[in-house]
mmCIF file of C-alpha atoms in Angstrom:
data_model
loop_
_atom_site.group_PDB
_atom_site.id
_atom_site.type_symbol
_atom_site.label_atom_id
_atom_site.label_comp_id
_atom_site.label_asym_id
_atom_site.label_seq_id
_atom_site.Cartn_x
_atom_site.Cartn_y
_atom_site.Cartn_z
ATOM 1 C CA MET T 1 0.000 0.000 0.000
ATOM 2 C CA ASN T 2 1.499 3.334 -1.036
ATOM 3 C CA LEU T 3 1.308 6.560 0.971
ATOM 4 C CA ALA T 4 -1.721 7.895 -0.896
ATOM 5 C CA GLN T 5 -3.619 4.680 -0.179
ATOM 6 C CA VAL T 6 -2.584 4.749 3.489
ATOM 7 C CA LEU T 7 -3.917 8.269 3.869
ATOM 8 C CA ALA T 8 -7.113 7.561 1.947
ATOM 9 C CA ALA T 9 -7.782 4.876 4.552
ATOM 10 C CA SER T 10 -6.784 7.148 7.445
ATOM 11 C CA THR T 11 -9.000 10.211 7.020
ATOM 12 C CA PRO T 12 -12.449 10.874 5.546
ATOM 13 C CA LEU T 13 -11.256 14.172 4.019
ATOM 14 C CA PRO T 14 -9.731 13.892 0.515
ATOM 15 C CA ASP T 15 -8.094 17.336 0.753
ATOM 16 C CA LYS T 16 -6.459 16.334 4.011
ATOM 17 C CA ALA T 17 -5.167 13.085 2.527
ATOM 18 C CA ALA T 18 -3.656 14.980 -0.404
ATOM 19 C CA THR T 19 -2.049 17.581 1.868
ATOM 20 C CA TYR T 20 -0.647 15.012 4.284
ATOM 21 C CA ALA T 21 0.898 13.035 1.436
ATOM 22 C CA GLU T 22 3.385 15.912 1.138
ATOM 23 C CA ASP T 23 3.904 16.310 4.886
ATOM 24 C CA THR T 24 7.359 15.408 6.203
ATOM 25 C CA TYR T 25 6.081 14.240 9.588
ATOM 26 C CA VAL T 26 3.618 11.820 8.011
ATOM 27 C CA GLN T 27 6.273 10.520 5.648
ATOM 28 C CA GLU T 28 8.701 9.907 8.524
ATOM 29 C CA THR T 29 6.200 7.867 10.515
ATOM 30 C CA VAL T 30 4.951 5.813 7.586
ATOM 31 C CA ASP T 31 8.498 5.075 6.423
ATOM 32 C CA GLN T 32 9.584 4.003 9.905
ATOM 33 C CA LEU T 33 6.529 1.818 10.435
ATOM 34 C CA GLY T 34 7.166 0.136 7.102
ATOM 35 C CA ALA T 35 10.824 -0.478 7.944
ATOM 36 C CA ALA T 36 9.705 -2.067 11.227
ATOM 37 C CA GLY T 37 7.289 -4.361 9.409
ATOM 38 C CA LEU T 38 4.215 -2.632 10.820
ATOM 39 C CA ASP T 39 1.062 -1.800 8.893
ATOM 40 C CA ALA T 40 0.613 1.985 8.997
ATOM 41 C CA VAL T 41 -3.168 1.834 8.583
ATOM 42 C CA GLU T 42 -3.602 -0.706 11.360
ATOM 43 C CA PHE T 43 -1.204 1.180 13.644
ATOM 44 C CA SER T 44 -2.915 4.523 13.118
ATOM 45 C CA ARG T 45 -6.355 3.048 13.782
ATOM 46 C CA ARG T 46 -5.414 1.029 16.840
ATOM 47 C CA TYR T 47 -3.419 3.711 18.644
ATOM 48 C CA SER T 48 -3.789 7.375 19.433
ATOM 49 C CA LEU T 49 -1.843 10.029 21.307
ATOM 50 C CA LEU T 50 -2.859 12.209 24.205
ATOM 51 C CA LEU T 51 -0.900 15.354 25.003
ATOM 52 C CA LEU T 52 -1.183 16.656 28.545
ATOM 53 C CA LYS T 53 -0.201 20.261 27.991
ATOM 54 C CA PRO T 54 1.681 22.496 30.447
ATOM 55 C CA ASP T 55 -1.642 23.683 31.894
ATOM 56 C CA ALA T 56 -2.463 20.046 32.715
ATOM 57 C CA ILE T 57 0.806 19.785 34.622
ATOM 58 C CA VAL T 58 0.050 22.979 36.550
ATOM 59 C CA ALA T 59 -3.451 21.631 37.300
ATOM 60 C CA ARG T 60 -2.040 18.271 38.488
ATOM 61 C CA ALA T 61 -4.350 16.618 35.975
ATOM 62 C CA VAL T 62 -2.327 13.525 35.039
ATOM 63 C CA GLU T 63 -3.736 11.142 37.650
ATOM 64 C CA PRO T 64 -7.395 11.998 36.931
ATOM 65 C CA THR T 65 -6.622 11.581 33.234
ATOM 66 C CA LEU T 66 -5.127 8.131 33.776
ATOM 67 C CA GLN T 67 -8.190 7.117 35.775
ATOM 68 C CA TRP T 68 -10.524 8.473 33.097
ATOM 69 C CA LEU T 69 -8.669 6.553 30.394
ATOM 70 C CA GLN T 70 -8.977 3.340 32.360
ATOM 71 C CA ASP T 71 -12.670 3.933 33.031
ATOM 72 C CA ASN T 72 -13.292 4.507 29.318
ATOM 73 C CA ASP T 73 -11.481 1.398 28.029
ATOM 74 C CA PHE T 74 -8.263 3.054 26.910
ATOM 75 C CA ARG T 75 -4.823 1.727 27.877
ATOM 76 C CA VAL T 76 -1.570 3.678 28.127
ATOM 77 C CA VAL T 77 1.080 1.731 26.209
ATOM 78 C CA ALA T 78 3.868 4.349 26.234
ATOM 79 C CA ALA T 79 4.583 7.639 27.988
ATOM 80 C CA ARG T 80 7.216 10.313 27.453
ATOM 81 C CA ILE T 81 7.996 13.760 28.805
ATOM 82 C CA CYS T 82 8.011 16.111 25.831
ATOM 83 C CA ALA T 83 9.792 19.451 25.654
ATOM 84 C CA VAL T 84 7.498 22.122 24.252
ATOM 85 C CA ASP T 85 8.240 25.391 22.516
ATOM 86 C CA ARG T 86 6.623 27.735 20.018
ATOM 87 C CA HIS T 87 7.767 25.563 17.122
ATOM 88 C CA LEU T 88 6.077 22.429 18.464
ATOM 89 C CA VAL T 89 2.862 24.418 18.926
ATOM 90 C CA ARG T 90 2.933 25.569 15.326
ATOM 91 C CA ALA T 91 3.808 22.112 14.028
ATOM 92 C CA LEU T 92 0.929 20.477 15.895
ATOM 93 C CA TRP T 93 -1.702 23.022 14.938
ATOM 94 C CA TYR T 94 -0.202 24.086 11.604
ATOM 95 C CA PHE T 95 -3.395 23.442 9.645
ATOM 96 C CA ALA T 96 -5.631 25.162 12.217
ATOM 97 C CA TRP T 97 -3.392 27.921 13.588
ATOM 98 C CA ASN T 98 -4.342 30.281 10.760
ATOM 99 C CA ILE T 99 -7.572 31.093 12.643
ATOM 100 C CA ALA T 100 -5.798 31.825 15.936
ATOM 101 C CA SER T 101 -5.695 35.467 16.976
ATOM 102 C CA PRO T 102 -2.314 37.142 17.608
ATOM 103 C CA GLU T 103 -3.229 37.260 21.291
ATOM 104 C CA ARG T 104 -3.901 33.534 21.402
ATOM 105 C CA ARG T 105 -0.560 32.829 19.758
ATOM 106 C CA ARG T 106 1.210 35.004 22.309
ATOM 107 C CA LEU T 107 -0.515 33.296 25.227
ATOM 108 C CA ALA T 108 0.203 29.855 23.777
ATOM 109 C CA ASP T 109 3.873 30.765 23.486
ATOM 110 C CA LEU T 110 3.880 31.881 27.121
ATOM 111 C CA LEU T 111 2.300 28.569 28.095
ATOM 112 C CA THR T 112 5.188 26.638 26.565
ATOM 113 C CA GLU T 113 7.509 28.358 29.047
ATOM 114 C CA ILE T 114 5.543 27.133 32.068
ATOM 115 C CA SER T 115 6.361 23.426 31.860
ATOM 116 C CA ASP T 116 7.236 20.525 29.637
ATOM 117 C CA ALA T 117 4.335 18.304 28.605
ATOM 118 C CA LEU T 118 3.468 14.617 28.848
ATOM 119 C CA VAL T 119 2.648 12.521 25.783
ATOM 120 C CA LEU T 120 0.755 9.262 26.181
ATOM 121 C CA VAL T 121 0.389 6.609 23.498
ATOM 122 C CA VAL T 122 -3.062 5.149 24.009
ATOM 123 C CA ALA T 123 -4.556 1.882 22.760
ATOM 124 C CA GLY T 124 -8.254 1.183 22.490
ATOM 125 C CA GLU T 125 -10.448 -1.816 21.945
ATOM 126 C CA PRO T 126 -11.520 -2.380 18.323
ATOM 127 C CA THR T 127 -14.816 -0.681 17.461
ATOM 128 C CA ALA T 128 -16.393 0.941 14.415
ATOM 129 C CA LEU T 129 -14.322 4.002 15.292
ATOM 130 C CA PRO T 130 -10.519 4.234 15.328
ATOM 131 C CA THR T 131 -9.044 4.892 18.755
ATOM 132 C CA SER T 132 -8.166 8.475 17.796
ATOM 133 C CA VAL T 133 -11.699 9.314 16.675
ATOM 134 C CA ARG T 134 -13.263 7.713 19.743
ATOM 135 C CA LEU T 135 -10.812 9.406 22.122
ATOM 136 C CA THR T 136 -11.307 12.839 20.588
ATOM 137 C CA ALA T 137 -15.090 12.513 20.768
ATOM 138 C CA ALA T 138 -14.922 11.367 24.395
ATOM 139 C CA LYS T 139 -12.377 14.038 25.316
ATOM 140 C CA GLY T 140 -14.860 16.846 24.693
ATOM 141 C CA PRO T 141 -14.687 20.110 22.736
ATOM 142 C CA THR T 142 -12.324 23.053 23.106
ATOM 143 C CA ASP T 143 -15.169 25.394 24.047
ATOM 144 C CA PRO T 144 -15.745 24.932 27.811
ATOM 145 C CA GLY T 145 -19.394 25.901 27.461
ATOM 146 C CA LYS T 146 -20.057 22.911 25.205
ATOM 147 C CA ARG T 147 -18.471 20.212 27.370
ATOM 148 C CA GLN T 148 -20.649 17.510 28.861
ATOM 149 C CA PRO T 149 -20.399 15.454 32.075
ATOM 150 C CA GLY T 150 -18.258 12.377 31.562
ATOM 151 C CA GLU T 151 -16.013 13.971 28.950
ATOM 152 C CA LEU T 152 -12.348 14.201 29.885
ATOM 153 C CA ARG T 153 -12.169 17.972 29.639
ATOM 154 C CA TYR T 154 -15.312 18.282 31.765
ATOM 155 C CA VAL T 155 -13.768 16.019 34.405
ATOM 156 C CA LEU T 156 -10.479 17.927 34.445
ATOM 157 C CA GLY T 157 -12.040 21.380 34.734
ATOM 158 C CA ARG T 158 -13.753 23.867 32.457
ATOM 159 C CA TYR T 159 -11.210 26.663 32.604
ATOM 160 C CA SER T 160 -11.125 28.480 29.267
ATOM 161 C CA TYR T 161 -10.870 28.057 25.503
ATOM 162 C CA LEU T 162 -7.070 28.150 25.646
ATOM 163 C CA LEU T 163 -6.524 26.319 28.935
ATOM 164 C CA ASN T 164 -8.149 23.070 27.823
ATOM 165 C CA LEU T 165 -5.372 20.872 29.317
ATOM 166 C CA VAL T 166 -5.292 18.076 26.722
ATOM 167 C CA HIS T 167 -4.992 17.538 22.991
ATOM 168 C CA SER T 168 -5.486 14.455 20.849
ATOM 169 C CA PRO T 169 -5.373 13.794 17.090
ATOM 170 C CA ASP T 170 -8.706 13.873 15.279
ATOM 171 C CA ASP T 171 -8.223 10.818 13.098
ATOM 172 C CA PRO T 172 -5.644 8.163 12.126
ATOM 173 C CA ALA T 173 -3.959 10.489 9.624
ATOM 174 C CA ASP T 174 -3.262 12.895 12.483
ATOM 175 C CA VAL T 175 -1.849 10.023 14.547
ATOM 176 C CA LEU T 176 0.706 9.380 11.811
ATOM 177 C CA ARG T 177 1.635 13.060 11.688
ATOM 178 C CA GLU T 178 1.783 13.775 15.417
ATOM 179 C CA PHE T 179 3.789 10.642 16.200
ATOM 180 C CA ALA T 180 6.725 12.205 14.332
ATOM 181 C CA ILE T 181 6.155 15.664 15.806
ATOM 182 C CA TYR T 182 6.491 14.439 19.379
ATOM 183 C CA PHE T 183 9.206 11.824 18.879
ATOM 184 C CA ASP T 184 12.466 11.770 16.932
ATOM 185 C CA THR T 185 13.596 8.673 15.030
ATOM 186 C CA ASP T 186 15.317 6.908 17.928
ATOM 187 C CA THR T 187 12.539 7.700 20.389
ATOM 188 C CA ARG T 188 9.943 6.429 17.925
ATOM 189 C CA ALA T 189 11.856 3.157 17.654
ATOM 190 C CA ARG T 190 11.906 2.739 21.431
ATOM 191 C CA VAL T 191 8.225 3.640 21.723
ATOM 192 C CA LEU T 192 7.319 1.122 19.023
ATOM 193 C CA ARG T 193 9.180 -1.596 20.912
ATOM 194 C CA GLU T 194 7.297 -0.698 24.099
ATOM 195 C CA ILE T 195 3.971 -0.728 22.286
ATOM 196 C CA GLY T 196 4.825 -4.137 20.863
ATOM 197 C CA THR T 197 5.034 -5.691 24.330
ATOM 198 C CA GLY T 198 1.397 -4.845 25.009
ATOM 199 C CA GLU T 199 2.235 -3.874 28.584
ATOM 200 C CA ASP T 200 0.251 -1.248 30.432
ATOM 201 C CA ARG T 201 2.460 1.798 31.044
ATOM 202 C CA GLY T 202 0.174 3.746 33.338
ATOM 203 C CA ALA T 203 2.676 3.534 36.183
ATOM 204 C CA GLU T 204 5.376 4.987 33.933
ATOM 205 C CA ALA T 205 3.045 7.835 33.001
ATOM 206 C CA ALA T 206 2.463 8.543 36.691
ATOM 207 C CA ALA T 207 6.226 8.561 37.283
ATOM 208 C CA CYS T 208 6.673 11.060 34.453
ATOM 209 C CA ALA T 209 3.972 13.191 36.044
ATOM 210 C CA ALA T 210 5.793 13.166 39.377
ATOM 211 C CA THR T 211 8.936 14.402 37.635
ATOM 212 C CA LEU T 212 7.040 17.199 35.917
ATOM 213 C CA TYR T 213 5.251 18.173 39.127
ATOM 214 C CA SER T 214 8.586 18.435 40.928
ATOM 215 C CA ARG T 215 9.714 21.010 38.364
ATOM 216 C CA THR T 216 6.470 22.963 38.066
ATOM 217 C CA PRO T 217 4.528 24.600 40.891
ATOM 218 C CA ALA T 218 0.774 24.160 41.034
ATOM 219 C CA ARG T 219 -1.106 27.389 40.347
ATOM 220 C CA VAL T 220 -4.734 28.454 40.532
ATOM 221 C CA PHE T 221 -6.834 29.119 37.433
ATOM 222 C CA ALA T 222 -9.033 31.807 38.999
ATOM 223 C CA ARG T 223 -9.418 35.082 37.141
ATOM 224 C CA SER T 224 -9.525 37.049 40.397
ATOM 225 C CA ALA T 225 -6.177 35.666 41.557
ATOM 226 C CA ALA T 226 -4.575 36.341 38.180
ATOM 227 C CA THR T 227 -5.863 39.910 38.127
ATOM 228 C CA ALA T 228 -4.672 40.587 41.671
ATOM 229 C CA ARG T 229 -1.181 39.293 40.852
ATOM 230 C CA LEU T 230 -0.938 41.414 37.705
ATOM 231 C CA LEU T 231 -2.086 44.528 39.545
ATOM 232 C CA ALA T 232 0.588 43.892 42.159
ATOM 233 C CA ASP T 233 3.210 43.436 39.429
ATOM 234 C CA LEU T 234 2.229 46.633 37.631
ATOM 235 C CA GLY T 235 1.576 48.850 40.627
ATOM 236 C CA ASP T 236 0.185 51.827 38.727
ATOM 237 C CA VAL T 237 -3.217 51.287 37.120
ATOM 238 C CA PRO T 238 -5.948 53.750 36.142
ATOM 239 C CA ALA T 239 -8.188 54.806 39.002
ATOM 240 C CA ASP T 240 -11.283 53.704 37.098
ATOM 241 C CA PHE T 241 -9.923 50.201 36.380
ATOM 242 C CA ASP T 242 -12.648 47.589 36.875
ATOM 243 C CA PRO T 243 -11.307 44.024 37.304
ATOM 244 C CA ASP T 244 -14.663 42.608 36.223
ATOM 245 C CA ARG T 245 -14.648 44.422 32.885
ATOM 246 C CA ASP T 246 -13.066 42.367 30.103
ATOM 247 C CA GLU T 247 -12.114 45.511 28.196
ATOM 248 C CA ASP T 248 -10.205 46.945 31.167
ATOM 249 C CA CYS T 249 -8.338 43.692 31.770
ATOM 250 C CA ALA T 250 -7.486 43.304 28.088
ATOM 251 C CA LEU T 251 -6.133 46.854 27.997
ATOM 252 C CA LEU T 252 -4.087 46.155 31.123
ATOM 253 C CA LEU T 253 -2.360 43.220 29.422
ATOM 254 C CA ARG T 254 -1.823 45.020 26.134
ATOM 255 C CA ARG T 255 -0.254 48.022 27.860
ATOM 256 C CA ALA T 256 2.041 45.793 29.906
ATOM 257 C CA TRP T 257 3.227 43.987 26.780
ATOM 258 C CA ALA T 258 3.574 47.188 24.750
ATOM 259 C CA THR T 259 5.754 48.796 27.416
ATOM 260 C CA GLY T 260 7.797 45.694 28.179
ATOM 261 C CA ARG T 261 6.671 45.484 31.801
ATOM 262 C CA ALA T 262 7.636 42.333 33.688
ATOM 263 C CA ILE T 263 4.475 40.469 34.675
ATOM 264 C CA ASP T 264 3.800 36.970 35.959
ATOM 265 C CA PRO T 265 3.414 34.751 32.863
ATOM 266 C CA TRP T 266 0.899 32.347 34.403
ATOM 267 C CA SER T 267 -1.365 35.179 35.549
ATOM 268 C CA ALA T 268 -1.164 36.743 32.090
ATOM 269 C CA ILE T 269 -2.168 33.411 30.540
ATOM 270 C CA VAL T 270 -5.111 32.876 32.892
ATOM 271 C CA LEU T 271 -6.479 36.396 32.542
ATOM 272 C CA GLY T 272 -5.678 36.720 28.853
ATOM 273 C CA SER T 273 -7.406 33.451 28.008
ATOM 274 C CA GLN T 274 -10.624 34.907 29.425
ATOM 275 C CA VAL T 275 -10.558 38.480 28.129
ATOM 276 C CA LEU T 276 -8.610 38.455 24.853
ATOM 277 C CA PRO T 277 -9.915 37.243 21.474
ATOM 278 C CA MET T 278 -8.940 33.685 20.640
ATOM 279 C CA ARG T 279 -9.888 33.573 16.958
ATOM 280 C CA ASN T 280 -9.388 35.660 13.858
ATOM 281 C CA GLY T 281 -12.924 36.297 12.722
ATOM 282 C CA GLY T 282 -13.946 35.329 9.216
ATOM 283 C CA ARG T 283 -11.179 32.833 8.548
ATOM 284 C CA ARG T 284 -11.667 29.115 8.032
ATOM 285 C CA GLN T 285 -9.190 26.506 9.199
ATOM 286 C CA THR T 286 -6.799 25.397 6.482
ATOM 287 C CA LEU T 287 -8.023 21.853 7.139
ATOM 288 C CA PRO T 288 -11.289 21.355 9.049
ATOM 289 C CA PRO T 289 -11.541 19.089 12.091
ATOM 290 C CA VAL T 290 -12.790 15.517 11.752
ATOM 291 C CA SER T 291 -15.627 14.225 13.926
ATOM 292 C CA ALA T 292 -16.914 10.736 14.639
ATOM 293 C CA HIS T 293 -19.876 11.571 12.396
ATOM 294 C CA ASP T 294 -17.499 12.493 9.555
ATOM 295 C CA TRP T 295 -15.655 9.198 9.936
ATOM 296 C CA LEU T 296 -18.783 7.038 9.994
ATOM 297 C CA GLU T 297 -20.399 8.894 7.099
ATOM 298 C CA ALA T 298 -17.321 8.347 4.929
ATOM 299 C CA ARG T 299 -17.122 4.606 5.550
ATOM 300 C CA PRO T 300 -18.775 2.334 2.966
#
């Protein structure tokens, strides 16, 4: 099976399959799977990835995530601490980042400086849906107002559009791409060997979490606490400043950034994620997301 055929079987979107056929990350994963004697289509349907972002580390969300995975018939088969920076963010969300506002990009870059992340390789039981599609549906949407009880993001906390704690690939094509974004060639080889044993690696994921927690202090996600910290950092604010007015808080952040004032990054992220625009209006994602409905509708 050539790359075009692999991708046609890995996403319901023809434009996405054509785009990913030229993507270096996808090519790296498919080539390495082939060299290891593994079927890329089977691999990408059986496994998915779950990124616990720096905000998940701050929130101490790894253990509840591991419990949720177990309760929802997912198994952790590999776990790695992953260094994050602005380049990883843009690689992961390259085909969706065109709709992100400049403010969202700035806050996301600040978030990468808070902590490293944790990447889990997750296996699921065979169903009509690939593991990635089922996990993404069960994880819940980015918009906190649309999350439902039982979804992972609902369980972990409905903080804000930006501080959504976890990310997972939409479909098997994304699994192929993100596998090479998170892991270099040698790490991929080691991860594939671990996956091949079939062992549960939940304990290793918990150990990784303990390491990350030891490096990263827990912080609160409350807007009031973030505002109070920023006011203390800045000292001089207008007399008519109202901490409950989004416009006043947004102006506070913009002035601090424009003048190069030193402010607490975490507080800027928490407040900014609630008062600054997250999307560029009128633009459409370069490649649209894939839902469980999309996958099922595209199957013969």
